[in-house]
Tab-separated table of C-alpha atoms in Angstrom:
chain	number	residue	atom	x	y	z
A	1	MET	CA	-25.305	16.914	-24.156
A	2	ALA	CA	-25.759	13.430	-22.812
A	3	GLY	CA	-24.123	10.333	-24.238
A	4	SER	CA	-24.314	6.679	-23.334
A	5	GLY	CA	-25.775	6.042	-19.910
A	6	GLY	CA	-26.891	9.671	-19.694
A	7	LYS	CA	-23.333	10.935	-19.193
A	8	SER	CA	-22.330	14.182	-20.886
A	9	LEU	CA	-19.428	14.371	-23.319
A	10	GLU	CA	-17.382	16.180	-20.671
A	11	GLU	CA	-18.026	13.442	-18.137
A	12	ARG	CA	-17.058	10.762	-20.637
A	13	LEU	CA	-13.863	12.581	-21.604
A	14	LYS	CA	-12.875	12.983	-17.957
A	15	ARG	CA	-13.509	9.299	-17.286
A	16	ARG	CA	-11.466	8.333	-20.350
A	17	ILE	CA	-8.546	10.455	-19.199
A	18	ALA	CA	-8.802	9.153	-15.627
A	19	LEU	CA	-8.621	5.564	-16.896
A	20	GLU	CA	-6.234	5.892	-19.835
A	21	GLY	CA	-4.203	9.014	-19.110
A	22	PRO	CA	-3.945	12.337	-20.974
A	23	ILE	CA	-5.032	12.474	-24.617
A	24	THR	CA	-3.689	14.488	-27.520
A	25	LEU	CA	-5.330	17.731	-28.540
A	26	ALA	CA	-6.217	16.019	-31.823
A	27	ASP	CA	-8.130	13.273	-30.003
A	28	TYR	CA	-9.855	15.889	-27.869
A	29	MET	CA	-10.915	17.968	-30.895
A	30	THR	CA	-12.223	14.903	-32.696
A	31	ALA	CA	-14.445	14.026	-29.744
A	32	VAL	CA	-15.591	17.606	-29.151
A	33	LEU	CA	-16.587	18.196	-32.765
A	34	THR	CA	-17.847	14.829	-34.023
A	35	ASP	CA	-18.766	12.586	-31.097
A	36	PRO	CA	-22.066	10.942	-32.145
A	37	LYS	CA	-23.706	11.939	-28.850
A	38	GLY	CA	-22.557	15.377	-27.820
A	39	GLY	CA	-20.231	16.477	-30.633
A	40	TYR	CA	-20.571	20.145	-31.591
A	41	TYR	CA	-21.420	19.528	-35.243
A	42	MET	CA	-23.693	16.567	-34.611
A	43	GLU	CA	-26.609	18.474	-33.107
A	44	GLY	CA	-28.080	21.919	-33.574
A	45	GLU	CA	-27.148	24.625	-36.050
A	46	PRO	CA	-23.908	26.563	-35.432
A	47	PHE	CA	-24.128	28.934	-38.423
A	48	GLY	CA	-25.646	32.375	-38.854
A	49	ALA	CA	-26.564	35.282	-36.622
A	50	GLU	CA	-28.476	32.992	-34.242
A	51	GLY	CA	-25.624	30.477	-34.124
A	52	ASP	CA	-22.003	30.775	-33.052
A	53	PHE	CA	-20.344	32.161	-36.186
A	54	ILE	CA	-21.040	33.387	-39.724
A	55	THR	CA	-19.248	32.029	-42.788
A	56	ALA	CA	-18.735	33.887	-46.062
A	57	PRO	CA	-21.675	32.224	-47.885
A	58	GLU	CA	-23.956	33.465	-45.099
A	59	VAL	CA	-22.573	37.005	-45.444
A	60	SER	CA	-23.701	37.401	-49.061
A	61	GLN	CA	-24.872	35.491	-52.118
A	62	MET	CA	-22.016	37.191	-53.980
A	63	PHE	CA	-19.491	34.839	-52.405
A	64	GLY	CA	-21.185	31.708	-53.724
A	65	GLU	CA	-21.798	33.348	-57.092
A	66	MET	CA	-18.079	34.051	-57.501
A	67	LEU	CA	-17.278	30.446	-56.648
A	68	GLY	CA	-19.883	29.330	-59.161
A	69	LEU	CA	-18.174	31.384	-61.856
A	70	TRP	CA	-14.839	29.903	-60.816
A	71	CYS	CA	-16.276	26.410	-61.278
A	72	ILE	CA	-17.618	27.244	-64.737
A	73	ASP	CA	-14.231	28.595	-65.791
A	74	ALA	CA	-12.395	25.561	-64.384
A	75	TRP	CA	-14.801	23.140	-66.099
A	76	GLN	CA	-14.479	24.851	-69.452
A	77	ARG	CA	-10.888	26.090	-69.591
A	78	LEU	CA	-9.028	23.594	-67.402
A	79	LEU	CA	-11.042	20.424	-67.993
A	80	GLY	CA	-12.191	20.978	-71.592
A	81	ALA	CA	-15.950	21.031	-70.843
A	82	PRO	CA	-16.492	17.299	-70.145
A	83	LYS	CA	-20.030	15.914	-70.389
A	84	ARG	CA	-19.828	14.723	-66.778
A	85	VAL	CA	-18.156	16.345	-63.777
A	86	ILE	CA	-18.362	15.627	-60.068
A	87	LEU	CA	-19.102	18.838	-58.139
A	88	ALA	CA	-18.371	18.179	-54.472
A	89	GLU	CA	-18.186	20.228	-51.300
A	90	LEU	CA	-16.468	19.316	-48.043
A	91	GLY	CA	-18.310	20.456	-44.928
A	92	PRO	CA	-21.162	22.264	-46.714
A	93	GLY	CA	-22.706	23.886	-43.637
A	94	ARG	CA	-26.372	24.704	-44.260
A	95	GLY	CA	-26.020	24.203	-48.030
A	96	THR	CA	-26.018	27.942	-48.716
A	97	LEU	CA	-22.807	27.944	-50.729
A	98	MET	CA	-23.807	25.017	-52.931
A	99	ALA	CA	-27.254	26.534	-53.532
A	100	ASP	CA	-25.630	29.762	-54.761
A	101	VAL	CA	-23.147	27.847	-56.923
A	102	LEU	CA	-25.918	25.798	-58.548
A	103	ARG	CA	-27.997	28.905	-59.198
A	104	THR	CA	-24.987	30.538	-60.872
A	105	ALA	CA	-24.365	27.374	-62.907
A	106	LYS	CA	-27.514	28.109	-64.890
A	107	VAL	CA	-25.685	30.859	-66.798
A	108	SER	CA	-23.882	27.965	-68.549
A	109	PRO	CA	-26.548	25.363	-69.398
A	110	ASP	CA	-23.978	22.824	-70.631
A	111	PHE	CA	-22.092	23.098	-67.344
A	112	ALA	CA	-25.277	22.761	-65.306
A	113	ALA	CA	-26.243	19.664	-67.305
A	114	ALA	CA	-22.833	18.058	-66.695
A	115	LEU	CA	-22.962	18.362	-62.906
A	116	GLU	CA	-23.279	15.497	-60.453
A	117	VAL	CA	-23.530	17.022	-56.970
A	118	HIS	CA	-21.966	15.340	-53.946
A	119	LEU	CA	-21.693	16.648	-50.373
A	120	VAL	CA	-19.362	15.340	-47.662
A	121	GLU	CA	-21.077	15.843	-44.297
A	122	VAL	CA	-20.848	13.895	-41.028
A	123	SER	CA	-23.620	15.746	-39.180
A	124	PRO	CA	-27.171	14.353	-39.490
A	125	ALA	CA	-28.592	17.696	-38.334
A	126	LEU	CA	-26.703	19.661	-40.991
A	127	ARG	CA	-27.652	17.157	-43.683
A	128	GLU	CA	-31.285	18.001	-43.028
A	129	LYS	CA	-30.545	21.717	-43.458
A	130	GLN	CA	-28.704	20.975	-46.689
A	131	LYS	CA	-31.636	18.982	-48.019
A	132	GLU	CA	-33.886	21.988	-47.413
A	133	ALA	CA	-31.496	24.416	-49.112
A	134	LEU	CA	-30.989	22.124	-52.114
A	135	ALA	CA	-34.553	20.909	-52.590
A	136	GLY	CA	-35.118	20.208	-56.262
A	137	HIS	CA	-31.486	19.179	-56.880
A	138	LYS	CA	-30.245	15.621	-57.052
A	139	VAL	CA	-27.584	15.328	-54.352
A	140	VAL	CA	-25.564	12.395	-53.008
A	141	TRP	CA	-24.223	12.596	-49.438
A	142	HIS	CA	-21.044	11.036	-48.069
A	143	LYS	CA	-19.599	10.770	-44.575
A	144	ASP	CA	-16.068	10.719	-45.971
A	145	GLY	CA	-14.424	12.171	-49.044
A	146	ALA	CA	-12.874	8.782	-49.772
A	147	THR	CA	-16.210	7.574	-51.154
A	148	LEU	CA	-16.575	10.335	-53.750
A	149	PRO	CA	-16.935	8.749	-57.208
A	150	GLU	CA	-13.885	8.543	-59.442
A	151	SER	CA	-15.785	8.079	-62.677
A	152	ALA	CA	-15.459	11.697	-63.839
A	153	PRO	CA	-13.250	14.759	-63.264
A	154	LEU	CA	-13.691	16.416	-59.871
A	155	LEU	CA	-14.426	20.027	-58.992
A	156	LEU	CA	-14.219	20.336	-55.222
A	157	LEU	CA	-15.005	23.230	-52.876
A	158	ALA	CA	-13.686	23.403	-49.322
A	159	ASN	CA	-14.720	26.616	-47.573
A	160	GLU	CA	-13.868	26.689	-43.862
A	161	PHE	CA	-13.345	22.943	-43.794
A	162	PHE	CA	-9.656	22.484	-43.025
A	163	ASP	CA	-9.740	24.850	-40.026
A	164	ALA	CA	-11.838	22.344	-38.055
A	165	LEU	CA	-9.537	19.363	-38.606
A	166	PRO	CA	-7.731	18.181	-35.455
A	167	LEU	CA	-4.584	19.978	-34.315
A	168	ARG	CA	-1.555	18.888	-32.331
A	169	HIS	CA	0.631	21.215	-30.245
A	170	PHE	CA	4.335	20.654	-29.546
A	171	GLU	CA	6.465	22.818	-27.242
A	172	LYS	CA	10.230	23.065	-27.537
A	173	THR	CA	11.935	22.508	-24.198
A	174	ALA	CA	15.591	22.238	-23.182
A	175	GLU	CA	15.224	18.458	-23.471
A	176	GLY	CA	13.447	18.470	-26.847
A	177	TRP	CA	9.918	18.666	-28.272
A	178	ARG	CA	7.094	17.700	-25.906
A	179	GLU	CA	3.447	17.384	-26.905
A	180	ARG	CA	0.770	19.468	-25.214
A	181	MET	CA	-1.856	17.023	-23.948
A	182	VAL	CA	-5.332	17.349	-22.454
A	183	GLY	CA	-5.343	15.970	-18.929
A	184	LEU	CA	-7.296	16.195	-15.716
A	185	ASP	CA	-6.694	18.387	-12.685
A	186	ASP	CA	-7.581	15.903	-9.952
A	187	GLU	CA	-8.078	18.539	-7.251
A	188	ALA	CA	-10.270	20.904	-9.272
A	189	GLY	CA	-11.828	18.221	-11.454
A	190	ARG	CA	-11.181	20.342	-14.570
A	191	LEU	CA	-9.725	19.543	-17.958
A	192	VAL	CA	-6.296	21.157	-18.298
A	193	PHE	CA	-3.381	21.362	-20.705
A	194	HIS	CA	-0.015	19.958	-19.691
A	195	LEU	CA	3.122	18.694	-21.419
A	196	GLY	CA	3.779	15.062	-22.166
A	197	PRO	CA	7.216	13.401	-22.241
A	198	VAL	CA	9.909	14.297	-24.774
A	199	SER	CA	8.822	12.900	-28.141
A	200	PRO	CA	11.470	12.225	-30.821
A	201	ALA	CA	8.593	11.302	-33.158
A	202	ALA	CA	7.406	14.913	-33.086
A	203	LEU	CA	10.163	16.293	-35.314
A	204	PRO	CA	8.846	14.847	-38.623
A	205	LEU	CA	5.488	16.539	-37.939
A	206	ILE	CA	6.983	19.996	-37.430
A	207	PRO	CA	7.773	22.207	-40.459
A	208	PRO	CA	11.536	22.177	-41.206
A	209	ALA	CA	11.627	25.971	-40.905
A	210	LEU	CA	10.707	25.595	-37.210
A	211	HIS	CA	13.097	22.765	-36.284
A	212	ASP	CA	15.715	25.047	-34.713
A	213	ALA	CA	13.206	26.840	-32.509
A	214	PRO	CA	14.418	28.168	-29.160
A	215	PRO	CA	13.014	26.673	-25.944
A	216	GLY	CA	9.515	27.919	-25.186
A	217	SER	CA	8.434	27.919	-28.836
A	218	LEU	CA	5.152	26.230	-29.661
A	219	ALA	CA	4.489	24.527	-32.995
A	220	GLU	CA	0.905	23.892	-34.090
A	221	VAL	CA	0.425	21.211	-36.741
A	222	SER	CA	-2.457	19.296	-38.270
A	223	PRO	CA	-1.443	15.874	-39.589
A	224	ALA	CA	-5.129	15.308	-40.400
A	225	ALA	CA	-5.226	18.349	-42.696
A	226	VAL	CA	-2.003	17.308	-44.423
A	227	ALA	CA	-3.386	13.802	-44.949
A	228	GLN	CA	-6.634	15.207	-46.388
A	229	ALA	CA	-4.711	17.435	-48.797
A	230	ALA	CA	-2.515	14.537	-49.907
A	231	ALA	CA	-5.488	12.220	-50.480
A	232	LEU	CA	-7.302	14.909	-52.449
A	233	ALA	CA	-4.212	15.584	-54.542
A	234	GLU	CA	-3.794	11.895	-55.339
A	235	ARG	CA	-7.406	11.728	-56.487
A	236	LEU	CA	-7.047	14.803	-58.687
A	237	ALA	CA	-3.815	13.467	-60.171
A	238	GLU	CA	-5.563	10.214	-61.095
A	239	GLN	CA	-8.993	11.359	-62.266
A	240	GLY	CA	-8.379	14.987	-63.190
A	241	GLY	CA	-9.980	18.097	-61.794
A	242	ALA	CA	-9.402	20.997	-59.437
A	243	ALA	CA	-10.039	21.840	-55.779
A	244	LEU	CA	-10.627	25.297	-54.327
A	245	VAL	CA	-9.632	25.704	-50.669
A	246	ILE	CA	-10.702	28.841	-48.767
A	247	ASP	CA	-9.993	29.255	-45.078
A	248	TYR	CA	-8.432	31.501	-42.505
A	249	GLY	CA	-4.817	30.671	-42.012
A	250	ARG	CA	-1.124	31.236	-42.441
A	251	ALA	CA	0.731	31.973	-45.673
A	252	HIS	CA	4.092	31.174	-44.029
A	253	PRO	CA	5.261	28.795	-41.289
A	254	ALA	CA	5.054	30.426	-37.867
A	255	PHE	CA	5.227	29.654	-34.163
A	256	GLY	CA	2.312	29.940	-31.779
A	257	ALA	CA	-1.063	28.408	-31.075
A	258	THR	CA	-4.120	29.562	-33.014
A	259	LEU	CA	-6.581	27.115	-31.448
A	260	GLN	CA	-9.778	28.944	-30.579
A	261	ALA	CA	-13.224	28.107	-29.316
A	262	VAL	CA	-16.180	30.238	-30.401
A	263	LYS	CA	-19.627	30.282	-28.816
A	264	GLY	CA	-22.298	32.875	-29.524
A	265	HIS	CA	-19.824	34.859	-31.674
A	266	GLU	CA	-17.526	35.232	-28.636
A	267	ARG	CA	-14.273	33.560	-27.604
A	268	HIS	CA	-14.732	30.611	-25.264
A	269	ASP	CA	-12.422	28.461	-23.152
A	270	PRO	CA	-11.645	25.440	-25.406
A	271	LEU	CA	-11.608	23.078	-22.417
A	272	GLU	CA	-14.851	24.309	-20.857
A	273	ALA	CA	-18.107	22.449	-21.570
A	274	PRO	CA	-16.706	20.428	-24.511
A	275	GLY	CA	-19.190	20.071	-27.332
A	276	SER	CA	-20.861	23.423	-26.667
A	277	ALA	CA	-18.455	25.562	-28.737
A	278	ASP	CA	-16.708	25.327	-32.080
A	279	LEU	CA	-12.991	24.472	-32.068
A	280	THR	CA	-10.795	25.634	-34.948
A	281	GLY	CA	-7.270	26.708	-35.790
A	282	HIS	CA	-5.548	28.629	-38.559
A	283	VAL	CA	-4.809	26.514	-41.621
A	284	ASP	CA	-1.138	26.005	-42.480
A	285	PHE	CA	-1.400	26.655	-46.218
A	286	PRO	CA	2.295	25.946	-46.965
A	287	ALA	CA	1.885	22.490	-45.405
A	288	LEU	CA	-1.225	21.766	-47.510
A	289	ILE	CA	0.481	22.918	-50.696
A	290	ALA	CA	3.616	20.868	-49.986
A	291	ALA	CA	1.503	17.765	-49.305
A	292	ALA	CA	-0.446	18.251	-52.536
A	293	GLU	CA	2.691	18.655	-54.623
A	294	GLU	CA	4.362	15.642	-53.016
A	295	ALA	CA	1.249	13.595	-53.852
A	296	GLY	CA	1.547	14.414	-57.554
A	297	ALA	CA	-0.734	17.413	-58.035
A	298	ALA	CA	-0.095	21.050	-58.903
A	299	ALA	CA	-0.810	23.737	-56.322
A	300	PHE	CA	-1.336	27.484	-56.554
A	301	GLY	CA	-1.386	30.183	-53.881
A	302	PRO	CA	-2.222	31.121	-51.305
A	303	VAL	CA	-3.637	34.535	-52.142
A	304	THR	CA	-5.902	36.558	-49.907
A	305	GLN	CA	-9.659	36.136	-50.139
A	306	GLY	CA	-9.952	39.828	-50.973
A	307	ASP	CA	-7.621	39.559	-53.959
A	308	PHE	CA	-9.279	36.341	-55.114
A	309	LEU	CA	-12.811	37.739	-55.078
A	310	ARG	CA	-11.768	41.015	-56.698
A	311	ALA	CA	-10.070	39.091	-59.517
A	312	LEU	CA	-13.285	37.165	-60.139
A	313	GLY	CA	-15.319	40.382	-60.436
A	314	ILE	CA	-17.195	40.617	-57.140
A	315	GLU	CA	-17.108	44.417	-57.174
A	316	LEU	CA	-18.818	44.502	-60.574
A	317	ARG	CA	-21.401	42.028	-59.292
A	318	ALA	CA	-22.060	44.289	-56.301
A	319	GLU	CA	-22.671	47.279	-58.587
A	320	ARG	CA	-25.174	45.294	-60.631
A	321	LEU	CA	-27.017	44.130	-57.526
A	322	LYS	CA	-27.265	47.703	-56.286
A	323	ALA	CA	-28.493	48.936	-59.669
A	324	ALA	CA	-31.192	46.254	-59.735
A	325	ALA	CA	-32.322	46.979	-56.156
A	326	PRO	CA	-31.168	50.429	-54.954
A	327	GLU	CA	-32.852	49.929	-51.590
A	328	ALA	CA	-30.448	47.030	-50.939
A	329	ALA	CA	-27.322	49.103	-51.650
A	330	PRO	CA	-26.306	49.607	-47.974
A	331	ALA	CA	-26.561	45.876	-47.260
A	332	VAL	CA	-24.589	45.011	-50.408
A	333	ASP	CA	-21.857	47.495	-49.490
A	334	GLN	CA	-21.696	46.163	-45.937
A	335	ALA	CA	-21.369	42.569	-47.161
A	336	LEU	CA	-18.729	43.528	-49.723
A	337	HIS	CA	-16.745	45.296	-47.024
A	338	ARG	CA	-16.865	42.249	-44.767
A	339	LEU	CA	-15.721	39.898	-47.522
A	340	LEU	CA	-12.919	42.105	-48.898
A	341	ASP	CA	-11.594	44.449	-46.240
A	342	ALA	CA	-8.235	43.674	-44.664
A	343	GLU	CA	-9.678	44.254	-41.194
A	344	GLU	CA	-12.537	41.813	-41.832
A	345	MET	CA	-12.236	38.589	-43.887
A	346	GLY	CA	-10.227	39.964	-46.798
A	347	GLU	CA	-6.704	39.226	-45.562
A	348	LEU	CA	-7.056	36.662	-42.796
A	349	PHE	CA	-8.783	34.277	-45.203
A	350	LYS	CA	-6.571	32.711	-47.855
A	351	VAL	CA	-7.287	30.865	-51.094
A	352	ALA	CA	-5.347	27.991	-52.660
A	353	VAL	CA	-6.097	25.792	-55.647
A	354	ILE	CA	-4.979	22.197	-56.211
A	355	THR	CA	-5.233	20.700	-59.704
A	356	ALA	CA	-4.116	17.725	-61.705
A	357	ARG	CA	-0.758	18.426	-63.306
A	358	GLY	CA	-0.579	19.530	-66.923
A	359	LEU	CA	-3.658	21.750	-66.824
A	360	GLU	CA	-3.798	25.454	-67.501
A	361	ALA	CA	-3.407	27.724	-64.483
A	362	PRO	CA	-6.707	28.230	-62.622
A	363	ALA	CA	-8.256	31.606	-61.906
A	364	PRO	CA	-6.944	33.918	-60.528
A	365	PHE	CA	-3.444	32.534	-61.212
A	366	VAL	CA	-3.673	32.873	-64.998
A	367	LEU	CA	-0.614	34.676	-66.320
C-alpha cells in the first residue's frame, strides 16, 4: 500500500525509525491500523468470510437483536424513556450490528422514534459499507467520539472496538521496567522488537497487582483504552446514559503479551508487511472498569458473552427462528454454538456496562 511519494507504509516506518530511532508499539499500531495511506482499516474490507476475521454481528442476526433488546430495556428502565436519545456505536464495521439493532428497535415504536443514530468511524471505505447497510436511516458520522452530541442521554455500543486500540509492552528486568520498542535490524533490514532503556515512568501505567513482578515478566497495557473509557464515563456522568462494551479480553490482571496479527483468518507476524493484517490485543477489563469508576460513572461486569446473551434470551430467539424456518435450523444452531460455547466466543469474549451513577442496574446485572 503506497503512501506519499509512492513509498509503502513499511518503507515509511523503516525510514522514520532510521531517522528518529525506535518507536513504541503504540505508535506502530496507530500507523499500521489508521495511517491515511496504507493503514489496515483505511482501505478494503477486513470483515466476513472473504476478509480476515468474523465478528459476532456477522455470525448471526441474533447477536444484534439481543443488543437491540438491551438498548430498549436501558432506554425504558434506566433512562425513563426520554423523548430523545443518542444511539452511538464505536467502530461499527460494515454496519451490520447497527442495522440489526435498528430493526429490533421497531418492536418499541416509542424507542425507535426517540433515536438519533451516530457512528464513530475513521475509515472512509468502511463508512461507505455502513451507508449501504443503513440506507433509509438518518445517520451522522464522526471521526472521534469526542464530537458525539451531548444534548440527550447516550446509549453507546462498542463491540470489538477496544481490542484495536494501541498497546504498550513493558518487560521487568533486574534494573527495572523497560519498554518493548519497534526498531530496525540494520543487517537484515527487518522490523524487530527490542527493549528500550529503563523507564521509571512505566510504573504508573502498570496495574498495581503486577508491580512486584519477577524479572522476565511482561506487562501489556493500553493507555489509549483507559483514556477512552475515562472520557466515555465522564460523558455518561454528565449527560446520562449507558455504554455496552463487548470484546475479547481479561477479567483479571495478568502477565504476558496478547498482541496478535490476523490475516485471512490465520495468525500473521505483526511486524511483517505492516498494514496488511489486523493488529489487536486482549482488553484489560479491570483497567477499563477502574478508569470508568474513577471518572465518576458506575461500572458492571465483566461477565462472559455466553452468560450475557443467555440472560437476554438468545436461546429462545433461536428456537423461534428455527420454528419459523425449519430449513435454517442447522445454521441457527451453528451460529448459536459459536456465540455461546466456551470453546468458541462464549468465554473469551467479555461484557461490561458503564452507566451514569444513580441508575438502576443494567441487564443482565439486575438483582
